[in-house]
Coordinates of C-alpha atoms in Angstrom, one line a residue:
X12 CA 101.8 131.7 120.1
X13 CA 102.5 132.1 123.9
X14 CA 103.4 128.5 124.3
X15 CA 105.8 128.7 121.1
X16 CA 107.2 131.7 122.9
X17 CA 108.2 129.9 126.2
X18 CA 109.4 127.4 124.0
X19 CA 111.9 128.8 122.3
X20 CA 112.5 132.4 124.8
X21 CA 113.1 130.6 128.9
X22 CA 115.9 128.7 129.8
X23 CA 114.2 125.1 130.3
X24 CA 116.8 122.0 130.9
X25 CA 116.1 119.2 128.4
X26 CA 113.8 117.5 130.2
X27 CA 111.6 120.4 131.0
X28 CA 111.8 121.3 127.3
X29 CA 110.8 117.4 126.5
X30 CA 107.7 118.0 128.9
X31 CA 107.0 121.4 127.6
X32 CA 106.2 120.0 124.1
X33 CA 104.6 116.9 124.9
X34 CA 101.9 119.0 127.6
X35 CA 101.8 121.4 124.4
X36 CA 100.7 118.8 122.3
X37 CA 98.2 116.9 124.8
X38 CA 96.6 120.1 125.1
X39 CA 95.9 120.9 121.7
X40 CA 94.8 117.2 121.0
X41 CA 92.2 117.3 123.5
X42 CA 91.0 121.1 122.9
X43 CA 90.6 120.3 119.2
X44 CA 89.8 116.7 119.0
X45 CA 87.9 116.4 122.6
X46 CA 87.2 112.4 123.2
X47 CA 88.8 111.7 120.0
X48 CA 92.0 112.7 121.1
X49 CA 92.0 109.1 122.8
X50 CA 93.3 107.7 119.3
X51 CA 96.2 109.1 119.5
X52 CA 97.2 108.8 122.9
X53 CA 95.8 105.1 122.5
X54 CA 98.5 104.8 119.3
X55 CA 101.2 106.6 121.5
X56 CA 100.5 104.3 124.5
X57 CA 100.9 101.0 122.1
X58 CA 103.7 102.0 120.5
X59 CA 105.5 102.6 123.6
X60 CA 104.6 99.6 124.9
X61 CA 106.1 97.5 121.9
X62 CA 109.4 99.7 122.0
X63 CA 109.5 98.1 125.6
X64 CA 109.1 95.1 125.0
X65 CA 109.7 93.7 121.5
X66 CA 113.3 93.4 120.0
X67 CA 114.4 96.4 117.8
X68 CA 114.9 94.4 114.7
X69 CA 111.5 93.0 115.1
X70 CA 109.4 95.8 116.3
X71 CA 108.6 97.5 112.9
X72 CA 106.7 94.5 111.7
X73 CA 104.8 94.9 114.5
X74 CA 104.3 98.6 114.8
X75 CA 103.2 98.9 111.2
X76 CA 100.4 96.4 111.5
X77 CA 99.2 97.4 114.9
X78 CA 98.8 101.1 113.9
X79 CA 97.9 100.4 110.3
X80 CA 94.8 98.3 111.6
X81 CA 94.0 101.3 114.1
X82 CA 94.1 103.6 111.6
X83 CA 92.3 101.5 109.0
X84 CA 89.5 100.6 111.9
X85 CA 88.4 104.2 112.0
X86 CA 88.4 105.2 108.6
X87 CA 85.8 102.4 107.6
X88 CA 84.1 103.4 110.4
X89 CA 83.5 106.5 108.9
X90 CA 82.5 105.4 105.3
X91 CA 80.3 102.8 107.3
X92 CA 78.7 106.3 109.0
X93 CA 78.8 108.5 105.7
X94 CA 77.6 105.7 102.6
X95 CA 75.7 103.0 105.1
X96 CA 74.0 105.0 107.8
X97 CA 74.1 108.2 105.9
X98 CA 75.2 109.8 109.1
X99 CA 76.7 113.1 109.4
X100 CA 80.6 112.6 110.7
X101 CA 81.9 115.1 113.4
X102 CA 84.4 117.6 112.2
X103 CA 86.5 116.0 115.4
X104 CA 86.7 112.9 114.2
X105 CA 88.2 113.9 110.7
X106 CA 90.5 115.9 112.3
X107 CA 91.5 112.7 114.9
X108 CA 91.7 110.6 111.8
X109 CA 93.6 113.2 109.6
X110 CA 96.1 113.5 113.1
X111 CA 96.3 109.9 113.3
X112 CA 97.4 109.4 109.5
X113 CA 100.8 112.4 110.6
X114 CA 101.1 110.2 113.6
X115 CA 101.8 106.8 111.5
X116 CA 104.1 108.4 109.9
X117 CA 106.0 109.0 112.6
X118 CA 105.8 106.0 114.6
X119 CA 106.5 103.6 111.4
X120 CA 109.6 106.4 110.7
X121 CA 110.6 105.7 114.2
X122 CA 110.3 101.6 114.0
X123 CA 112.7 101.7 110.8
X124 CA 114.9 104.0 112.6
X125 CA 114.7 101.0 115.2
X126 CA 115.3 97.9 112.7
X127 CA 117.9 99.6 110.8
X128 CA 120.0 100.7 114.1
X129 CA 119.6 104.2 112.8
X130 CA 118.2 105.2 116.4
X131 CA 119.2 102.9 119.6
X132 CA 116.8 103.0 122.7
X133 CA 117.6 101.2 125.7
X134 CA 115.9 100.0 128.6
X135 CA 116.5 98.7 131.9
X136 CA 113.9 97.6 134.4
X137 CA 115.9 98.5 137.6
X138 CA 116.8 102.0 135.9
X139 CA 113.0 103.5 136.0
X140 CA 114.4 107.3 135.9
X141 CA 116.5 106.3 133.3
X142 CA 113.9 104.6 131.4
X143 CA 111.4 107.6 131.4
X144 CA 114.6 109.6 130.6
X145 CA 114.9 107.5 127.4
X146 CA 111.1 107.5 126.7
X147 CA 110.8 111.4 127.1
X148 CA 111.9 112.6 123.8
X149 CA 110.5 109.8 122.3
X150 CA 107.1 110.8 123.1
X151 CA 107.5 114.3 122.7
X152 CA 108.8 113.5 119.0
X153 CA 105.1 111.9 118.8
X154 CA 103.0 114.4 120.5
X155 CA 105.1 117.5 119.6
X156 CA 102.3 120.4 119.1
X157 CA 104.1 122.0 116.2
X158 CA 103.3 119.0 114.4
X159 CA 100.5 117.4 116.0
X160 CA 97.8 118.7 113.3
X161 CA 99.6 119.4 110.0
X162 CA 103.2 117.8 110.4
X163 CA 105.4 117.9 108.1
X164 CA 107.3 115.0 109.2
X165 CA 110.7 114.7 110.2
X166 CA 113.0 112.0 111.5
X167 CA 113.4 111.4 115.1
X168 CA 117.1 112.1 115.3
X169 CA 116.7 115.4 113.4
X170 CA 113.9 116.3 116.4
X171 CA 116.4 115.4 119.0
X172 CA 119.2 117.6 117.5
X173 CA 117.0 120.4 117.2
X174 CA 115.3 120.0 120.7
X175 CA 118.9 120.7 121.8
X176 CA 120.0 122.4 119.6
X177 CA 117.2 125.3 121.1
X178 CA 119.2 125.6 124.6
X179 CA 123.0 125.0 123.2
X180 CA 122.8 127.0 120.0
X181 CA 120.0 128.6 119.5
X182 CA 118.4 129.8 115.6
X183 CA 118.7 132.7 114.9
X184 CA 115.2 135.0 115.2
X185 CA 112.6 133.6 112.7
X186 CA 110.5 136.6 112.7
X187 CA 111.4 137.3 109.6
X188 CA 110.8 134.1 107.3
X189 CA 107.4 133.7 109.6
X190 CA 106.2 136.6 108.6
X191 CA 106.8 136.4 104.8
X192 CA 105.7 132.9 105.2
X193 CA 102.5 134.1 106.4
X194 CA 102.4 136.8 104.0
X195 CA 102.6 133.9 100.6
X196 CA 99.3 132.2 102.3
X197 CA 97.4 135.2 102.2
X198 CA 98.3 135.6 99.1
X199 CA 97.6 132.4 98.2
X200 CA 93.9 132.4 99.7
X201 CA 92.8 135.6 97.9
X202 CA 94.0 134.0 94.6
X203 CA 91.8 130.7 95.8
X204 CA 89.0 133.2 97.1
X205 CA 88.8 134.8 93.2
X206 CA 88.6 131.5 91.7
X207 CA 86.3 129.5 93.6
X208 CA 84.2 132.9 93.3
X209 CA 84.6 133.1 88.9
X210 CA 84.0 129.2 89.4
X211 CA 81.4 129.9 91.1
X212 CA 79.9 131.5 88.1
X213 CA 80.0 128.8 85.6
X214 CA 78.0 125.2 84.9
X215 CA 80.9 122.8 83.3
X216 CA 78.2 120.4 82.4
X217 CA 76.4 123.5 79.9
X218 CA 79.5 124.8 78.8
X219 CA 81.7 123.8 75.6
X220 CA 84.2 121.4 76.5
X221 CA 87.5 123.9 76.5
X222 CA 85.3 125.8 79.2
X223 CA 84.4 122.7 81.3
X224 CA 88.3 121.7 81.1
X225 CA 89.3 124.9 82.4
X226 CA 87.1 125.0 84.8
X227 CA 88.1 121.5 86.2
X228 CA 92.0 123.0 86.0
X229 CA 90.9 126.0 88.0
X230 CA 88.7 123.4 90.8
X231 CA 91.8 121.1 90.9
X232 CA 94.2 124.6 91.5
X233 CA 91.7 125.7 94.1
X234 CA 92.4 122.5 96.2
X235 CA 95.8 122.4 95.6
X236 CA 95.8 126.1 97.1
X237 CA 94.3 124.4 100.2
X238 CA 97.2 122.5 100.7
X239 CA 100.0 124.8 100.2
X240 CA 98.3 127.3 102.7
X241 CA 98.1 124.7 105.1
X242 CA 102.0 123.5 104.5
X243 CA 103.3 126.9 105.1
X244 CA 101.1 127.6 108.1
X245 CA 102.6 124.3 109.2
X246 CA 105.8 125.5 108.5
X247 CA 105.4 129.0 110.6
X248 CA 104.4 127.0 113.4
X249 CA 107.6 125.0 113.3
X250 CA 109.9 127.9 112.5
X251 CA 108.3 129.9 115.3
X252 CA 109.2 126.7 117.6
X253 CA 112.8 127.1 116.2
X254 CA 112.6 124.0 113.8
X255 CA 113.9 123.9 110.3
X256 CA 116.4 125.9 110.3
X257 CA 119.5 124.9 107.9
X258 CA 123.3 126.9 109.3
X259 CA 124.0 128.9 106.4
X260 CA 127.2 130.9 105.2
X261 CA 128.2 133.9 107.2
X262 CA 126.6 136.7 105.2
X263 CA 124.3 134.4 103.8
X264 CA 120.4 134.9 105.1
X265 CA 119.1 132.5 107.1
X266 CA 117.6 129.3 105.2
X267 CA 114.4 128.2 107.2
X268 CA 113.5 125.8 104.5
X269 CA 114.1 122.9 106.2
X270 CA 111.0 121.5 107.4
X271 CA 109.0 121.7 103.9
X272 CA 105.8 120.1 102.5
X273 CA 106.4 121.7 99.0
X274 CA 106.8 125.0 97.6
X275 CA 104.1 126.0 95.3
X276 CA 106.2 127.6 92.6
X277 CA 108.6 124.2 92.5
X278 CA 105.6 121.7 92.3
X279 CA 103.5 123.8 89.5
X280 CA 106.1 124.0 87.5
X281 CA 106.7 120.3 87.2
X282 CA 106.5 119.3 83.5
X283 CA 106.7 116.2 84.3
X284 CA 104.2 113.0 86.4
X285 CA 107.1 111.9 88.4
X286 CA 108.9 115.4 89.0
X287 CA 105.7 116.6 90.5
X288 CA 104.9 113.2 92.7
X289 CA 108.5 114.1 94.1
X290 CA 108.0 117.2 94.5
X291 CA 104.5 117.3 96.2
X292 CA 104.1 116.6 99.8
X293 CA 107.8 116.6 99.5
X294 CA 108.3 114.7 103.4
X295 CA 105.4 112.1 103.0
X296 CA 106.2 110.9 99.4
X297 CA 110.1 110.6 100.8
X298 CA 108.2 108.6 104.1
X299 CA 106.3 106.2 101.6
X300 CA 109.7 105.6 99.6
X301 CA 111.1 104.8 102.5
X302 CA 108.3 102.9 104.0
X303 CA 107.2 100.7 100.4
X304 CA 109.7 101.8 97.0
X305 CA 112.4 100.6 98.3
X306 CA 111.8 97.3 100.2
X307 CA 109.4 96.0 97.8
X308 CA 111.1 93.9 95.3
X309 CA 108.1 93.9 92.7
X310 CA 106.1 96.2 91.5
X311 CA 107.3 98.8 93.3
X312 CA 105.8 101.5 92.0
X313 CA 102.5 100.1 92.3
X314 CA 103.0 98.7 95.6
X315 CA 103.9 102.8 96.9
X316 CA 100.7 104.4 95.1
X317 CA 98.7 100.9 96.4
X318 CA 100.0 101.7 100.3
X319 CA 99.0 105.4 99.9
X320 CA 95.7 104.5 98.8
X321 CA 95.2 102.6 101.9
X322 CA 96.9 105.0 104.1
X323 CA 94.4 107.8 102.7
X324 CA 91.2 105.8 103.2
X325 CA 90.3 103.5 100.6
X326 CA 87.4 106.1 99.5
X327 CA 86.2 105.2 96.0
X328 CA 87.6 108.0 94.6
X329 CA 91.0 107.2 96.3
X330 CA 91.3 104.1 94.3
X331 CA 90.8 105.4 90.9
X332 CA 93.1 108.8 91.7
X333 CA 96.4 106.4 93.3
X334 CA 95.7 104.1 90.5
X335 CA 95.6 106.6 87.9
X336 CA 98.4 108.3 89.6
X337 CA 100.5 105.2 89.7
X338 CA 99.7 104.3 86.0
X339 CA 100.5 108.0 84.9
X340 CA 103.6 108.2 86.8
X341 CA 105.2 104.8 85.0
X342 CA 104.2 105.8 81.7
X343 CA 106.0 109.1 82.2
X344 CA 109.0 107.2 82.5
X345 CA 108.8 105.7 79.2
X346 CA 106.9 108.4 77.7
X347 CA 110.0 110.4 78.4
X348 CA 112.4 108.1 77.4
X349 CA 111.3 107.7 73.9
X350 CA 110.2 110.8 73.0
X351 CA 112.0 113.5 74.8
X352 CA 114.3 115.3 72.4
X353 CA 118.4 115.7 72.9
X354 CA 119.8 118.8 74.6
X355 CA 120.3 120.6 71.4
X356 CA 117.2 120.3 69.8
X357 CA 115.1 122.9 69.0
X358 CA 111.9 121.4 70.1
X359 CA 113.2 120.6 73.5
X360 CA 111.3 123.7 74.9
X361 CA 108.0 122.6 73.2
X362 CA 107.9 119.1 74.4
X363 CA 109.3 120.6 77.7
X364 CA 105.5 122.8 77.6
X365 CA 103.4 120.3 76.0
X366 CA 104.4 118.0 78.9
X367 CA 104.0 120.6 81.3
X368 CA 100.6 121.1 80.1
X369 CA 100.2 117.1 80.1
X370 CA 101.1 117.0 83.7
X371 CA 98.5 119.6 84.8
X372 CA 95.6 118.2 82.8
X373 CA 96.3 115.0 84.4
X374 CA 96.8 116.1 87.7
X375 CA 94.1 117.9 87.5
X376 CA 92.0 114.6 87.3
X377 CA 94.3 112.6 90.2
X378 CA 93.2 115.5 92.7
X379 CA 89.6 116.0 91.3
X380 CA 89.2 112.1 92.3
X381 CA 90.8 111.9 95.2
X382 CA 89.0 114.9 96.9
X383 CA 85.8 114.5 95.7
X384 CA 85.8 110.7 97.0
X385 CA 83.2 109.0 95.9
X386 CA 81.6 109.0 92.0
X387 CA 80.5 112.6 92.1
X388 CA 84.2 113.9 91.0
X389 CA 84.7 110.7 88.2
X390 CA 81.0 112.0 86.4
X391 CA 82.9 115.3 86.5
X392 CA 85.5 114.0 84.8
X393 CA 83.5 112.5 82.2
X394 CA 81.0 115.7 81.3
X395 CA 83.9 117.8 81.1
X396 CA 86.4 115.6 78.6
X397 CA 89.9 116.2 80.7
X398 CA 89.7 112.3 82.2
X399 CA 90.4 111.6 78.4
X400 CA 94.3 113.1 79.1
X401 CA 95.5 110.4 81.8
X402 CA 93.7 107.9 80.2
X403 CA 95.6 108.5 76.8
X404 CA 99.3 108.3 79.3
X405 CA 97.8 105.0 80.1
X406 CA 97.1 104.1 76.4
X407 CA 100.5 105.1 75.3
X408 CA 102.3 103.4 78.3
X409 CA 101.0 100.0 77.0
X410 CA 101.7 100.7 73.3
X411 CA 105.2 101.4 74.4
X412 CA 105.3 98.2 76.7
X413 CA 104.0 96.2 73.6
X414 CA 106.7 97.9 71.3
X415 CA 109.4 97.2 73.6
X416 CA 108.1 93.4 74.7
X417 CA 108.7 93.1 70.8

């Protein structure tokens, strides 16, 4: 909190500032990650060495294989350790890995910025001031501590702006929103504390199956708790720093929304697959529709979900959840187009719930997959009847593509 406090309180030129964050972040890595700290750096290093030296229009092709190779290195080194060797995996290294994922998403966000002349970086080899000048800001933007360990992401332009925006016209205080920030995760982690504890109490696999299926919907809200506690603490950090603040209407309270992963009121009360694949993780899903959706010309749906499965790991579990996800998310879109009532009918509010309740059971699964990893959360599944809900969307998605093929 004292280095967020120097940050945004003495009157550092831009450079200094540039440094001040960048140090910050180095720090951090090393005090958290210790040797495995290098794997950033090493991605930082690389990248700035193919900003250099390849031509913008080329250098995302680049980027995105060199650090997607990196990152895809150490996570089969770790299954190799965990499934092969049956090694215990230091807490460092998931947190290095976990770091290196936010970090890819910045450097490929960077790259397009690059290709599509969004963000112009020159350099000149008898200007070296004015090279590291250039550079500066640019590694900052990568190593920034108030994003170094949770994110969320934001474009490198926006990160300039604000960096500048601290010394010409500065936020107004954020005490206020940091507190009440602060104040929602501890609310949040008593409610996840009670559950996990009344979990805690029960066997799903002796149990009648409406128990075991609400018992699986409470395990799935507990570790979606996890991540909204750790978005908003994410978010404090960053709106202590002075980022994410939106200019709002005299008389108007300040709006420190703008750095958001998701807010958890907005994502649970999705009632539908693809509101809620919008909605959750709000900056990576618009990274990986930047990244995949929209510059794949087939199958791009598939291709999104198939990227973010390889992004995350390429755990066991990870296939079946972005697969499942992917399939779910596709037959919403014709689920809804045939069946959802007109504006004025009177069973718009019960197909509104039942699909509400559709998307919970169902994401209920997607996360119980994914965070369990390996076949211990699919036998789950199975014992306790709720993998039957996504698997009838996938059903119905291919009785509708038959009925409409005809």
């Amino acid at each position: 909190m004292c280095w967020i406090w120097l940050l945004r309180s003495l009157k550092y030129g831009p450079i200094k500032k540039y440094l001040f964050v960048s140090v910050g972040g180095c720090v951090l890595a090393v005090v958290t990650m210790g040797i495995y700290s290098s794997l950033l750096f090493t991605s930082t290093l690389v990248f700035i060495l193919l900003v250099c030296s390849v031509d913008p229009s080329c250098v995302h092709i680049w980027v995105f294989g060199i650090q997607m190779l990196w990152q895809t290195f150490w996570h089969l080194l770790i299954q190799y350790r965990e499934y092969y060797l049956h090694e215990p995996v230091s807490i460092r290294l998931f947190l290095a890995v976990s770091c290196l994922m936010l970090l890819t998403q910045r450097i490929t966000s960077v790259s397009m910025d690059l290709q599509e002349k969004r963000v112009h970086l020159t350099f000149s080899s008898s200007a070296k001031r004015k090279a590291c000048v250039t550079l500066l800001p640019l590694l900052s933007y990568l190593l920034s501590f108030t994003t170094l360990l949770g994110g969320p992401l934001c474009s490198y332009s926006r990160f300039v702006s604000s960096m500048a925006g601290l010394g010409l016209n500065p936020p107004p205080n954020p005490l206020g929103a940091v507190f009440f920030k602060l104040m929602q995760v501890l609310l949040l982690e008593l409610v996840r504390y009670r559950l996990v504890h009344f979990l805690s109490t029960y066997d799903p696999s002796n149990s009648i199956p409406l128990y075991g299926i609400l018992w699986v919907l409470g395990l799935a809200l507990s570790l979606r708790i996890q991540y909204y506690s750790h978005w908003r603490i994410s978010e404090c950090l960053n709106n202590a720093a002075g980022f994410g603040f939106w200019a709002h209407a005299p008389g108007a309270s300040p709006d420190w929304s703008g750095l958001s992963d998701g807010d958890f009121w907005a994502i649970e009360a999705s009632s539908r697959m693809s509101e809620f694949s919008r909605r959750w993780n709000a900056t990576t899903a618009s990274w990986l529709r930047r990244l995949v959706y929209r510059r794949c010309k087939r199958f791009p749906l598939f291709m999104t979900f198939g990227f973010s499965l390889w992004w995350h790991g390429c755990h066991f579990g990870h296939f079946v959840g972005f697969l499942t996800w992917a399939a779910t998310v596709k037959a919403d879109y014709h689920i809804h187009r045939y069946l959802h009532p007109q504006p004025s009918s009177v069973w718009r509010k019960i197909y509104t719930c039942l699909s509400w309740i559709n998307t919970q059971m169902t994401v209920a699964c997607i996360v119980t997959a994914v965070e369990f990893r390996d076949m211990s959360g699919l036998r789950l599944l199975s014992l306790t009847y709720i993998g039957l809900f996504p698997l009838f969307n996938i059903i119905l998605l291919f009785m509708l593509l038959k009925l409409n093929a005809v």
